Each structure stands twice: as structure tokens, then as C-alpha cells.
Coordinates of C-alpha atoms in Angstrom, one line a residue:
Chain A
X245 CA 11.6 -19.7 -19.0
X246 CA 12.4 -16.9 -21.4
X247 CA 15.4 -17.3 -23.8
X248 CA 17.4 -14.4 -22.7
X249 CA 20.4 -14.9 -24.9
X250 CA 19.6 -12.0 -27.2
X251 CA 18.6 -9.6 -24.3
X252 CA 21.9 -9.0 -22.5
X253 CA 23.0 -5.4 -21.9
X254 CA 26.2 -4.1 -20.5
X255 CA 25.2 -0.9 -18.7
X256 CA 27.7 1.4 -16.8
X257 CA 30.0 -1.6 -16.3
X258 CA 27.3 -3.9 -15.0
X259 CA 26.0 -6.9 -17.0
X260 CA 22.2 -7.2 -17.1
X261 CA 20.8 -10.5 -18.5
X262 CA 17.9 -8.5 -19.8
X263 CA 17.1 -4.7 -19.7
X264 CA 13.9 -4.9 -17.6
X265 CA 14.1 -3.6 -14.1
X266 CA 11.2 -2.9 -11.8
X267 CA 11.3 0.8 -10.8
X268 CA 12.1 2.0 -7.3
X269 CA 9.0 2.4 -5.2
X270 CA 6.8 0.0 -7.1
X271 CA 8.5 -3.3 -6.1
X272 CA 9.4 -3.0 -2.4
X273 CA 12.5 -5.0 -1.8
X274 CA 11.4 -7.7 -4.2
X275 CA 10.3 -10.4 -1.8
X276 CA 6.6 -9.7 -2.2
X277 CA 6.8 -10.5 -5.9
X278 CA 8.5 -13.8 -5.5
X279 CA 5.0 -15.3 -5.2
X280 CA 4.6 -14.4 -8.9
X281 CA 7.9 -15.4 -10.4
X282 CA 11.6 -15.9 -9.5
X283 CA 13.4 -12.6 -9.2
X284 CA 16.1 -14.1 -11.5
X285 CA 13.7 -13.5 -14.4
X286 CA 14.4 -9.8 -14.0
X287 CA 17.4 -7.9 -15.4
X288 CA 17.7 -6.1 -12.1
X289 CA 15.7 -4.6 -9.3
X290 CA 15.8 -0.9 -8.2
X291 CA 14.7 -1.2 -4.6
X292 CA 12.5 1.2 -2.6
X293 CA 14.2 4.6 -2.1
X294 CA 16.3 4.5 1.0
X295 CA 17.2 7.4 3.3
X296 CA 19.7 7.8 6.1
X297 CA 17.2 6.8 8.8
X298 CA 13.7 5.4 9.0
X299 CA 11.0 7.5 7.5
X300 CA 7.2 7.1 8.0
X301 CA 6.4 9.0 4.8
X302 CA 3.2 11.0 4.1
X303 CA -0.3 10.5 5.5
X304 CA -2.9 8.7 3.4
X305 CA -4.5 8.9 0.9
X306 CA -1.2 8.4 -1.0
X307 CA -2.6 7.3 -4.4
X308 CA -5.2 8.5 -6.9
X309 CA -6.2 7.0 -10.2
X310 CA -6.1 9.3 -13.2
X311 CA -6.9 8.8 -16.9
X312 CA -4.3 6.3 -18.1
X313 CA -2.2 6.8 -15.0
X314 CA -2.0 7.4 -11.3
X315 CA -0.7 10.0 -8.8
X316 CA 1.3 8.9 -5.7
X317 CA 2.7 10.7 -2.7
X318 CA 4.3 8.0 -0.6
X319 CA 7.0 10.4 0.7
X320 CA 9.9 8.0 0.8
X321 CA 8.6 5.7 3.6
X322 CA 11.5 3.3 4.3
X323 CA 13.3 1.6 7.2
X324 CA 16.6 3.4 6.6
X325 CA 19.9 2.4 5.0
X326 CA 21.2 0.3 7.9
X327 CA 18.2 -1.9 7.8
X328 CA 18.5 -2.2 4.0
X329 CA 22.1 -3.2 4.3
X330 CA 21.6 -5.7 7.1
X331 CA 18.2 -7.2 6.4
X332 CA 17.4 -6.8 2.7
X333 CA 20.5 -6.6 0.6
X334 CA 22.0 -10.0 1.6
X335 CA 18.8 -11.8 0.7
X336 CA 18.5 -9.9 -2.6
X337 CA 22.1 -10.7 -3.5
X338 CA 21.2 -14.4 -3.5
X339 CA 18.6 -14.0 -6.3
X340 CA 20.8 -13.9 -9.4
X341 CA 19.7 -10.4 -10.5
X342 CA 21.3 -7.0 -10.5
X343 CA 20.6 -5.1 -7.3
X344 CA 20.3 -1.4 -7.6
X345 CA 20.1 0.6 -4.4
X346 CA 18.0 3.7 -4.8
X347 CA 19.0 6.5 -2.3
X348 CA 17.6 9.9 -1.3
X349 CA 18.6 12.5 1.2
X350 CA 17.3 15.7 2.5
X351 CA 20.8 17.3 2.4
X352 CA 24.1 16.7 0.8
X353 CA 25.6 15.0 3.9
X354 CA 22.8 12.4 4.0
X355 CA 23.5 11.5 0.4
X356 CA 27.2 11.2 1.3
X357 CA 26.7 9.1 4.3
X358 CA 24.4 6.6 2.5
X359 CA 26.7 6.3 -0.4
X360 CA 29.7 5.7 1.9
X361 CA 27.8 2.9 3.6
X362 CA 26.8 1.3 0.4
X363 CA 30.3 1.5 -1.0
X364 CA 31.3 -1.1 1.6
X365 CA 28.6 -3.6 0.5
X366 CA 28.2 -5.8 -2.5
X367 CA 25.3 -3.8 -4.0
X368 CA 25.8 -3.6 -7.8
X369 CA 24.8 0.0 -8.5
X370 CA 23.5 3.1 -6.8
X371 CA 20.6 5.1 -8.3
X372 CA 20.6 8.5 -6.8
X373 CA 17.1 10.0 -6.5
X374 CA 17.3 13.8 -6.9
X375 CA 13.8 14.0 -8.1
X376 CA 11.3 12.7 -5.6
X377 CA 8.4 15.2 -5.8
X378 CA 6.8 14.1 -2.6
X379 CA 9.3 15.2 0.1
X380 CA 9.3 18.8 1.1
X381 CA 12.9 19.0 2.3
X382 CA 14.4 16.6 -0.1
X383 CA 15.5 15.2 -3.4
X384 CA 13.7 17.3 -5.9
X385 CA 15.3 20.6 -4.7
X386 CA 18.6 19.3 -6.0
X387 CA 17.2 17.8 -9.2
X388 CA 15.7 20.9 -10.6
X389 CA 18.9 22.9 -11.1
X390 CA 22.1 22.0 -12.9
X391 CA 24.1 23.3 -9.8
X392 CA 22.1 21.1 -7.4
X393 CA 22.3 18.0 -9.6
X394 CA 26.1 18.6 -10.1
X395 CA 26.6 19.1 -6.3
X396 CA 24.9 15.7 -5.4
X397 CA 26.6 13.8 -8.2
X398 CA 30.0 15.1 -7.1
X399 CA 29.4 14.1 -3.4
X400 CA 28.1 10.6 -4.2
X401 CA 30.9 10.1 -6.8
X402 CA 33.5 10.9 -4.2
X403 CA 31.9 8.7 -1.6
X404 CA 31.8 5.5 -3.7
X405 CA 33.4 3.5 -6.5
X406 CA 30.1 1.8 -7.3
X407 CA 28.5 2.7 -10.6
X408 CA 26.4 5.9 -9.9
X409 CA 23.2 6.5 -11.8
X410 CA 21.4 9.8 -11.3
X411 CA 17.6 9.7 -11.4
X412 CA 16.3 12.8 -13.0
X413 CA 13.2 14.9 -12.6
X414 CA 11.0 15.8 -15.6
X415 CA 9.8 18.9 -13.7
X416 CA 12.5 21.0 -15.3
X417 CA 13.0 23.3 -18.3
X418 CA 15.8 21.4 -19.9
X419 CA 16.4 17.8 -18.7
X420 CA 19.3 17.5 -21.1
X421 CA 21.2 20.3 -19.3
X422 CA 20.7 18.5 -16.0
X423 CA 22.0 15.3 -17.4
X424 CA 25.1 17.0 -18.8
X425 CA 25.7 18.5 -15.4
X426 CA 25.6 15.0 -13.8
X427 CA 27.9 13.6 -16.5
X428 CA 30.4 16.4 -16.0
X429 CA 30.7 15.4 -12.3
X430 CA 31.3 11.8 -13.0
X431 CA 27.9 10.1 -13.1
X432 CA 28.2 6.7 -14.8
X433 CA 24.6 6.8 -16.0
X434 CA 21.3 8.7 -15.8
X435 CA 17.8 7.3 -15.3
X436 CA 14.6 9.2 -16.3
X437 CA 11.9 10.1 -15.9
X438 CA 10.8 10.3 -12.3
X439 CA 7.1 11.3 -11.9
X440 CA 5.6 14.4 -13.2
X441 CA 4.2 16.7 -10.4
X442 CA 0.4 16.6 -10.5
X443 CA -2.7 17.3 -8.5
X444 CA -6.4 16.2 -8.3
X445 CA -9.2 17.8 -6.3
X446 CA -12.3 16.1 -5.0
X447 CA -14.9 18.7 -6.2
X448 CA -17.5 17.5 -3.6
X449 CA -15.2 18.3 -0.6
X450 CA -12.9 20.8 -2.1
X451 CA -10.0 18.7 -0.8
X452 CA -7.1 17.5 -2.8
X453 CA -7.4 13.7 -3.4
X454 CA -3.9 13.2 -2.0
X455 CA -3.2 14.1 1.6
X456 CA 0.1 15.7 0.5
X457 CA -2.0 17.9 -1.9
X458 CA 0.3 17.1 -4.8
X459 CA 2.0 13.9 -6.0
X460 CA 3.8 12.3 -8.8
X461 CA 2.0 11.3 -12.0
X462 CA 3.0 8.0 -13.6
X463 CA 1.6 5.4 -15.9
X464 CA 0.9 5.3 -19.7
X465 CA -0.2 9.0 -19.5
X466 CA 3.4 10.1 -19.1
X467 CA 5.0 7.7 -21.6
X468 CA 5.3 10.1 -24.5
X469 CA 7.0 12.6 -22.2
X470 CA 9.4 9.9 -21.1
X471 CA 10.2 8.9 -24.7
X472 CA 10.9 12.6 -25.6
X473 CA 13.1 13.2 -22.6
X474 CA 15.1 10.0 -23.1
X475 CA 15.7 10.9 -26.7
X476 CA 16.8 14.5 -25.7
X477 CA 19.1 13.2 -23.0
X478 CA 20.6 10.4 -25.0
X479 CA 21.5 12.9 -27.7
X480 CA 23.1 15.2 -25.1
X481 CA 25.3 12.8 -23.1
X482 CA 27.8 10.0 -23.7
X483 CA 26.9 8.0 -20.6
X484 CA 24.1 5.3 -20.8
X485 CA 20.5 6.2 -20.2
X486 CA 18.0 4.1 -18.3
X487 CA 14.5 5.0 -19.5
X488 CA 11.2 4.8 -17.6
X489 CA 7.9 6.4 -17.4
X490 CA 4.7 4.6 -18.3
X491 CA 6.3 1.5 -19.9
X492 CA 3.6 -1.2 -19.9
X493 CA 4.4 -3.5 -22.8
X494 CA 7.2 -4.9 -24.8
X495 CA 6.4 -2.5 -27.6
X496 CA 6.8 0.4 -25.2
X497 CA 10.2 -1.0 -24.1
X498 CA 11.3 -1.2 -27.7
X499 CA 10.1 2.3 -28.3
X500 CA 11.9 3.9 -25.3
X501 CA 15.1 1.9 -26.3
X502 CA 14.9 3.2 -29.8
X503 CA 14.8 6.7 -28.2
X504 CA 18.1 5.9 -26.6
X505 CA 17.5 3.9 -23.4
X506 CA 19.7 0.9 -22.9
X507 CA 18.0 -0.2 -19.7
X508 CA 14.3 0.1 -19.0
X509 CA 12.5 0.4 -15.7
X510 CA 8.9 -0.6 -15.3
X511 CA 6.8 1.0 -12.5
X512 CA 3.1 1.7 -12.4
X513 CA 2.2 -1.0 -14.8
X514 CA 3.1 -3.5 -12.1
X515 CA 0.1 -2.4 -10.1
X516 CA -2.1 -3.2 -12.9
X517 CA -0.5 -6.5 -13.6
X518 CA 2.4 -7.8 -11.4
X519 CA 3.5 -10.0 -14.2
X520 CA 4.3 -7.1 -16.5
X521 CA 8.1 -7.2 -16.2
X522 CA 8.2 -10.9 -17.1
X523 CA 5.7 -10.4 -20.0
X524 CA 7.8 -7.6 -21.4
X525 CA 10.9 -9.7 -21.2
X526 CA 9.1 -12.6 -23.0
X527 CA 7.9 -10.1 -25.7
X528 CA 11.4 -8.7 -26.2
X529 CA 12.8 -12.1 -26.6
X530 CA 10.3 -13.0 -29.2
X531 CA 10.8 -9.7 -31.0
X532 CA 14.6 -10.3 -31.2
X533 CA 14.2 -13.9 -32.3
X534 CA 11.7 -12.9 -35.1
X535 CA 13.9 -10.0 -36.3
X536 CA 17.1 -12.0 -35.7
X537 CA 18.8 -9.2 -33.8
X538 CA 20.5 -8.6 -30.5
X539 CA 18.3 -6.3 -28.4
X540 CA 21.2 -3.9 -27.8
X541 CA 21.2 -3.1 -31.5
X542 CA 18.0 -1.1 -31.2
X543 CA 19.3 1.3 -28.6
X544 CA 19.1 4.8 -30.1
X545 CA 18.0 3.3 -33.4
X546 CA 15.3 5.9 -34.0
X547 CA 15.6 7.6 -37.4
X548 CA 14.4 11.2 -36.7
X549 CA 12.8 13.2 -39.5
Chain B
X223 CA 1.4 -20.5 -2.4
X224 CA 0.5 -17.4 -0.3
X225 CA -1.1 -15.6 -3.2
X226 CA -1.3 -15.7 -7.0
X227 CA -2.4 -13.8 -10.1
X228 CA -4.9 -15.6 -12.3
X229 CA -7.9 -15.3 -14.6
X230 CA -11.0 -17.1 -13.3
X231 CA -14.7 -17.4 -14.3
X232 CA -17.6 -15.6 -12.5
X233 CA -20.1 -18.4 -11.8
X234 CA -22.7 -16.3 -10.1
X235 CA -23.6 -12.6 -10.0
X236 CA -26.6 -10.8 -8.7
X237 CA -27.7 -7.4 -7.4
X238 CA -28.5 -7.7 -3.7
X239 CA -29.3 -4.1 -2.8
X240 CA -29.1 -0.7 -4.4
X241 CA -25.8 -0.6 -6.3
X242 CA -24.5 -3.6 -4.3
X243 CA -23.5 -6.8 -6.1
X244 CA -22.8 -10.3 -5.0
X245 CA -20.3 -12.3 -7.1
X246 CA -18.9 -15.8 -6.8
X247 CA -15.7 -16.7 -8.6
X248 CA -14.5 -20.2 -9.3
X249 CA -10.8 -20.2 -8.3
X250 CA -9.9 -23.4 -6.5
X251 CA -6.2 -22.7 -5.9
X252 CA -7.1 -19.2 -4.4
X253 CA -10.0 -20.6 -2.3
X254 CA -7.7 -23.3 -0.9
X255 CA -5.3 -20.7 0.3
X256 CA -7.8 -18.0 1.4
X257 CA -8.4 -17.1 5.1
X258 CA -11.1 -15.2 6.9
X259 CA -10.5 -11.4 6.6
X260 CA -8.4 -11.5 3.4
X261 CA -9.3 -9.7 0.1
X262 CA -8.9 -10.0 -3.6
X263 CA -7.4 -7.3 -5.9
X264 CA -9.5 -7.3 -9.1
X265 CA -8.4 -5.9 -12.4
X266 CA -11.0 -3.8 -14.3
X267 CA -10.4 -3.4 -18.0
X268 CA -9.6 0.2 -18.9
X269 CA -8.5 1.2 -15.4
X270 CA -5.0 1.5 -14.1
X271 CA -5.5 0.4 -10.5
X272 CA -7.1 -2.9 -9.3
X273 CA -10.0 -2.7 -6.9
X274 CA -9.4 -4.4 -3.5
X275 CA -12.6 -6.2 -2.3
X276 CA -12.9 -8.2 0.9
X277 CA -13.8 -11.9 0.8
X278 CA -17.3 -12.6 2.0
X279 CA -17.3 -16.4 1.5
X280 CA -14.7 -19.1 1.1
X281 CA -15.9 -22.5 -0.1
X282 CA -12.8 -24.7 -0.2
X283 CA -14.8 -27.8 -1.4
X284 CA -16.4 -26.1 -4.3
X285 CA -13.2 -24.0 -4.9
X286 CA -15.1 -20.7 -4.9
X287 CA -14.7 -17.2 -3.4
X288 CA -17.7 -14.9 -2.8
X289 CA -17.3 -11.1 -2.9
X290 CA -19.9 -8.4 -2.3
X291 CA -19.1 -4.9 -3.5
X292 CA -20.7 -1.5 -3.8
X293 CA -20.5 0.6 -6.9
X294 CA -18.5 3.6 -5.7
X295 CA -17.2 5.0 -9.0
X296 CA -16.5 4.1 -12.6
X297 CA -14.3 1.1 -11.9
X298 CA -16.7 -0.7 -9.6
X299 CA -19.5 0.2 -12.0
X300 CA -17.6 -1.6 -14.8
X301 CA -17.0 -4.5 -12.5
X302 CA -20.8 -4.7 -11.7
X303 CA -21.5 -5.0 -15.4
X304 CA -19.6 -8.3 -15.8
X305 CA -21.9 -11.3 -16.1
X306 CA -21.8 -14.9 -15.2
X307 CA -19.4 -16.8 -17.4
X308 CA -17.1 -13.9 -18.0
X309 CA -13.6 -13.9 -16.6
X310 CA -11.9 -11.7 -14.0
X311 CA -8.2 -11.2 -13.4
X312 CA -7.5 -11.3 -9.7
X313 CA -4.5 -11.2 -7.4
X314 CA -5.5 -13.1 -4.3
X315 CA -5.8 -14.1 -1.5
X316 CA -4.2 -10.9 -0.2
X317 CA -3.8 -9.6 3.3
X318 CA -0.9 -10.6 5.6
X319 CA -3.2 -10.7 8.6
X320 CA -6.9 -11.7 8.6
X321 CA -9.3 -12.2 11.5
X322 CA -8.0 -14.4 14.3
X323 CA -10.7 -16.9 15.1
X324 CA -10.8 -18.3 18.7
X325 CA -12.3 -21.6 19.7
X326 CA -15.9 -22.0 18.4
X327 CA -17.4 -22.0 21.9
X328 CA -16.1 -18.5 22.7
X329 CA -18.5 -15.6 22.6
X330 CA -18.0 -13.1 19.8
X331 CA -19.7 -9.9 18.9
X332 CA -19.4 -9.2 15.2
X333 CA -20.1 -5.7 13.9
X334 CA -20.4 -4.5 10.3
X335 CA -21.2 -1.1 9.0
X336 CA -22.6 -0.8 5.5
X337 CA -20.3 -2.4 2.9
X338 CA -18.1 -3.4 6.0
X339 CA -20.5 -6.3 6.5
X340 CA -19.4 -8.8 3.9
X341 CA -16.0 -9.8 5.5
X342 CA -17.9 -10.5 8.7
X343 CA -19.9 -13.5 7.4
X344 CA -17.1 -16.1 7.6
X345 CA -16.6 -15.1 11.3
X346 CA -20.3 -15.5 12.0
X347 CA -20.2 -19.0 10.4
X348 CA -17.3 -19.9 12.6
X349 CA -18.9 -19.0 15.9
X350 CA -22.5 -19.9 14.9
X351 CA -24.9 -19.6 17.9
X352 CA -22.1 -18.2 20.1
X353 CA -22.0 -15.0 18.0
X354 CA -24.0 -11.9 18.0
X355 CA -24.0 -10.1 14.6
X356 CA -24.7 -6.3 14.7
X357 CA -25.2 -5.0 11.2
X358 CA -25.7 -1.3 10.5
X359 CA -26.9 0.4 7.3
X360 CA -28.1 3.8 6.1
X361 CA -31.6 2.6 5.4
X362 CA -33.6 -0.4 4.3
X363 CA -32.5 -0.2 0.7
X364 CA -28.9 -0.8 1.6
X365 CA -29.4 -3.9 3.8
X366 CA -27.5 -7.0 2.8
X367 CA -26.6 -10.4 4.1
X368 CA -29.3 -10.7 6.9
X369 CA -30.4 -14.1 5.7
X370 CA -26.8 -15.4 5.5
X371 CA -26.1 -14.1 9.0
X372 CA -29.2 -15.8 10.3
X373 CA -28.3 -19.1 8.6
X374 CA -24.9 -19.0 10.4
X375 CA -26.8 -19.6 13.7
X376 CA -25.8 -16.2 15.1
X377 CA -28.1 -13.9 16.9
X378 CA -28.6 -10.9 14.5
X379 CA -29.3 -7.3 15.3
X380 CA -30.1 -5.1 12.4
X381 CA -29.8 -1.3 12.7
X382 CA -30.5 1.5 10.3
X383 CA -29.8 5.1 10.6
X384 CA -33.4 6.1 9.8
X385 CA -35.2 3.1 11.4
X386 CA -36.6 2.0 8.0
X387 CA -35.4 -1.6 8.8
X388 CA -34.6 -3.1 12.2
X389 CA -33.9 -0.8 15.1
X390 CA -33.3 2.9 14.6
X391 CA -29.8 4.0 15.5
X392 CA -26.2 3.1 15.2
X393 CA -24.4 -0.2 15.7
X394 CA -22.5 1.3 18.7
X395 CA -25.9 1.7 20.5
X396 CA -26.6 -2.0 20.0
X397 CA -23.1 -2.9 21.1
X398 CA -23.5 -0.9 24.3
X399 CA -26.7 -2.9 25.0
X400 CA -24.8 -6.2 24.3
X401 CA -22.0 -5.3 26.6
X402 CA -24.4 -4.5 29.4
X403 CA -25.9 -8.0 29.1
X404 CA -22.8 -10.1 28.7
X405 CA -19.1 -9.6 28.2
X406 CA -18.0 -11.4 25.0
X407 CA -14.5 -12.9 24.6
X408 CA -13.8 -10.8 21.4
X409 CA -15.3 -8.1 19.2
X410 CA -14.7 -7.9 15.5
X411 CA -15.6 -4.8 13.4
X412 CA -15.4 -3.5 9.9
X413 CA -16.9 -0.3 8.6
X414 CA -16.4 3.5 8.5
X415 CA -13.6 4.9 10.6
X416 CA -15.9 6.9 12.8
X417 CA -17.7 3.7 13.7
X418 CA -14.5 1.8 14.3
X419 CA -13.1 4.5 16.5
X420 CA -16.2 4.4 18.8
X421 CA -16.2 0.6 18.9
X422 CA -12.6 0.5 19.9
X423 CA -13.3 2.9 22.8
X424 CA -16.3 0.7 23.9
X425 CA -14.2 -2.5 23.7
X426 CA -11.4 -0.9 25.7
X427 CA -13.8 0.4 28.4
X428 CA -15.3 -3.0 28.7
X429 CA -11.9 -4.8 28.7
X430 CA -12.7 -6.9 25.6
X431 CA -10.3 -7.8 22.9
X432 CA -11.2 -6.2 19.6
X433 CA -10.0 -6.7 16.0
X434 CA -10.8 -4.3 13.2
X435 CA -10.5 -4.5 9.5
X436 CA -9.3 -1.3 7.8
X437 CA -9.6 0.1 4.3
X438 CA -7.4 2.5 2.5
X439 CA -6.7 3.5 -1.1
X440 CA -4.4 0.8 -2.4
X441 CA -1.9 0.2 -5.2
X442 CA -0.2 -3.1 -5.7
X443 CA -2.0 -4.9 -2.9
X444 CA 1.1 -7.0 -1.9
X445 CA 3.3 -4.6 0.1
X446 CA 5.5 -3.3 -2.8
X447 CA 4.3 0.2 -3.3
X448 CA 3.6 1.3 0.3
X449 CA 0.6 3.6 -0.5
X450 CA -2.2 2.0 1.6
X451 CA -1.0 3.2 5.0
X452 CA -2.8 3.5 8.3
X453 CA -1.5 5.0 11.5
X454 CA -0.5 2.5 14.1
X455 CA 1.6 2.1 17.2
X456 CA 4.4 -0.4 16.9
X457 CA 7.0 -0.9 19.7
X458 CA 5.8 2.3 21.4
X459 CA 6.4 4.4 18.3
X460 CA 4.0 5.7 15.6
X461 CA 4.3 3.5 12.5
X462 CA 2.5 3.8 9.2
X463 CA 1.5 0.2 8.7
X464 CA 0.3 -1.1 5.3
X465 CA -3.3 -2.2 5.1
X466 CA -2.5 -4.8 2.4
X467 CA 0.4 -6.5 4.0
X468 CA 0.4 -5.7 7.7
X469 CA -3.4 -6.0 7.8
X470 CA -6.2 -5.5 6.7
X471 CA -7.0 -6.7 10.2
X472 CA -5.4 -5.0 13.2
X473 CA -5.7 -5.3 17.0
X474 CA -7.7 -2.4 18.3
X475 CA -4.9 -1.0 20.5
X476 CA -2.6 -0.8 17.5
X477 CA -4.7 1.6 15.5
X478 CA -4.5 5.4 15.7
X479 CA -7.3 7.6 14.3
X480 CA -7.1 11.2 13.2
X481 CA -8.7 13.6 15.7

């Protein structure tokens, strides 16, 4: 059992016992990972992206390995918000960890409807995906412009009193401007980065490796991009930043926190080693003990040249 | 325990055909929990994604699992270069649904195509002389497991595409002959999807229950990432099931194939 006394973080009004949160889409609804460790070891869980009704997602293949990373194009397969609220949330709420609902819609009304439904539950926080690169009619269309990001933030904000965290796309010219647009409409936090849009082609067949042709790149390959964007956003807004993108070790977690993240999501690394979130937490605990600091003291502690 | 992650020694490794390796891992807790038709997800140093490989043998007394895999790319190449005594990091046993084994005195036809043969061995060992095993390969240099299948007591029929070993032709031709002679209680199959699609049609026409083991590119292996989907019918609607958690074994009538 990790000594978590130095790892606590208050983030957008919610207390996390440690800052490590499995990222949406890499951890299902958590149950599958209870075979490896109790979910209470985690700071929180960002559950699989949930839409207004059940979605089958994209045809396979949905995954491709890349140098130091992977592409995916799941396409928001999920059983829908009503299923989540009735079947998954009550169970997760017994697990002594922060439950973050991740939501996505194909239009503004869908975001509103889902947020209104979640407002009536005991979910701890809502992460709003405006950056899924794998759904034609959805998410990402809003996340790539300040107007679109502001529009969805405003709608979700007016639909719920829960803490609202907007999940941002890196496939933009200025992610700091998008973050500011979200902040201006009342977002409590932002999380970044979602995956970088990528593509691989099988040169023997001439076919893209993914059936969706394109997909989201994640893993260690994107980590420097994530650190840079977290740093830019943290300098641009006054709301807290949740950092993610290729975090695979406690050293990576320290680095992205120094860039300005006060919460850290871990995604693709879980596929390589399902124990990663717990190993990171243990590493952070040892780091803080050795340096005799509280972890929150390192948030934004980078000393730029 | 349903499944676990652990680091275990390789106690035996050998090449059994061109670019095909046979490996035994000592992992008593995993072997104790493993069931016929499940798989292991193996970490390969330097690669992001684990490699899912079907279980070819479960020895609960010795506490070992046997896997046979083909070198398909750089990851499996690296795996093939590990030697006896070295350690492998596995998440196993995985697969929410393996092969359902009927009473030993039922008649089973077991069909493997190429690297789809290894998961069929434990089924043959269960049914023994009441099983017919039909194995298909490209050519003689790709043939594996024939001695093991014979030792199980099953009748074996070897097919190669070019006739360089056994009878010339596809496993589906051999299955057609079997079905003419005697109607089995169940058919099991694992192999390329074109083969599975044809076998499912044959089973349906003959009115025989059929279970197939599917393969798809996989991420976490436990049902968390949802990448390894296959098209199925569930409650009358098309549903993209997950090979890792909902399978890898499916009833024939659940599975939909692309046209």
C-alpha cells in the first residue's frame, strides 16, 4: 500500500488522494482492472467516453502499433449514458476513488442532454470530450475552434453544477487560445492532450492500417508535445490543468506536473503494463518522501530559460 | 483470480517449423486458472503493445502453459529470440469465453488452419478417440503439432494447399467428407476468416453446433480499450463484440463476416 499522504491534490473543488487517473478509453469502466489492484489505489478514473445513446464505433482494425506509440480509432463505442448511470456509476461510486464521467456528443443538444442527466447523479466530475479524432460527426469539430469550444462549454456549464473539465485537442494552431475560450465560458478545468491525428498505410496492400483510415496517436511518442501544450495552457489560464499524453513513468508524471499539470492521466502505457498507474503512484510517493516535499508543490515549478 | 500480470521463466523453447516457435512457460498460478481456448498477452521489450497468443497446452500439475506462435513482424521476431531460462511478462489467462467442452464421449470435429492449430490441441486431448482433427497448412514446411494430435488419440487428417504433406486441398473439403460419413455433436474451428466463414456455412447446413475462435488486433487484452472488435449479432441487433473479453470463442451463429 502506497503512502499517499504527500500526494493529495485539490483539483476544481474535488479532492484526489493522488493525481494519477487512468485516461478515458483505456480503462473501460474500471472493473476489468480490479483483477490487478483495488481501484482505491487510483486518484480517480476517467471512464470510457459516453454518448447519448449506444454506439457501435468503428470497424476493425482499430489499433496499430507505431514507433514508441500507437494509433487507435475506436470511434466512441459505448453503451450510452443511461446504461452508464444505471449500471456502471453506482458500482464505481463504492470504490473510494474519484469518478470522472467522460462525455461526447455529435451536436450541442446531445452534450446538453448528457450533462443534465449526469447533474442528477453523484458523479464527481464531468470531462467533456470535444476532441475525439475518430468520429466524423462529432467532438473534434467543436474542439478545433475557439467558438466551437466556447459553445459546448457554455451549454454543459448551464446544464450542470458539477465540476466541468474540457478535454482539448492538440490538432489545433493555438491550444492556449482554445483553453482561454473554455475558461471564459465557465469551465472549471481543462485536460489535454487528446490524441494527435495520424495515419499508417500497409505498403503491401495500399490500405490504411486502420479501417477508419486515420486515428489518434498516443504513447511516449507524443509526450513532448503534451508537455509543451500543458506548459502553454497553464501559462494562459487560471483554471487547473490535467495533463496527459504518453505519460508512462513517475518521472514523466513529475515532468508534466512541472509543466503545469496538477492532475495526470495515464492512457496508452496501461496497454503495455496494466500496473502503470500504481507504479507511478508508488514512484511519486518515494520521490516526495526523498525530497521531503508535498507533490502539489511541484505543479508549474519549471524554471524556463 | 480470473487473470493476473506476472513475470515468469521460459522453461522450454524450440523451433517447430519455418518461423514457428513452441514455448513453455512456468506459471503455476496462471496455469491453475487457465481454460481451453484462452490466450496470454505477452510483453515484448521495446514494443508498445503486447502480443496476444493462444494457449496450446495447460499442465495444471506441472504449473506450465505452452504457446506456439508464428513470427509475423518485429515483435514476434523479438519474442522468438528469447531463450530458455529468460523471463517473460504476461497478462493471463485472458478471454472471457473459451471453448465449451461437452462430455468426452461426444463426437467432435476439430479444425485448425495454419497458426490456428495450437489452441485446438487441448480440445483434441479432451475428446481423444472421439475426435477427428483436421489440420490445414500452406505446405509441408508449415506443418505443426501432428504428433501431438495423434497422441491425443484423435483421428487426424492433414491437408496442405499444395499437397506437399497429407492430402491436397482445403480443410473444408475434408470437413465435407467427414460430414457425409457421420454427423458430429460439435465442430470447433480456428484459422483465417475465409476458412471460418465456409466452415460455419457447412456446420449450419449440416445442423451441427459450431464454435469458432477469432483473432483481431488487440490493445489491453482485458476489455478496457475496446479495440479488438468483431461483428456479431446480439439480441437481434448487430453488436461489435470484443474478442478479448466477449471471446475469443464465439458460437457460429453469433458471428458476422464482411462480404
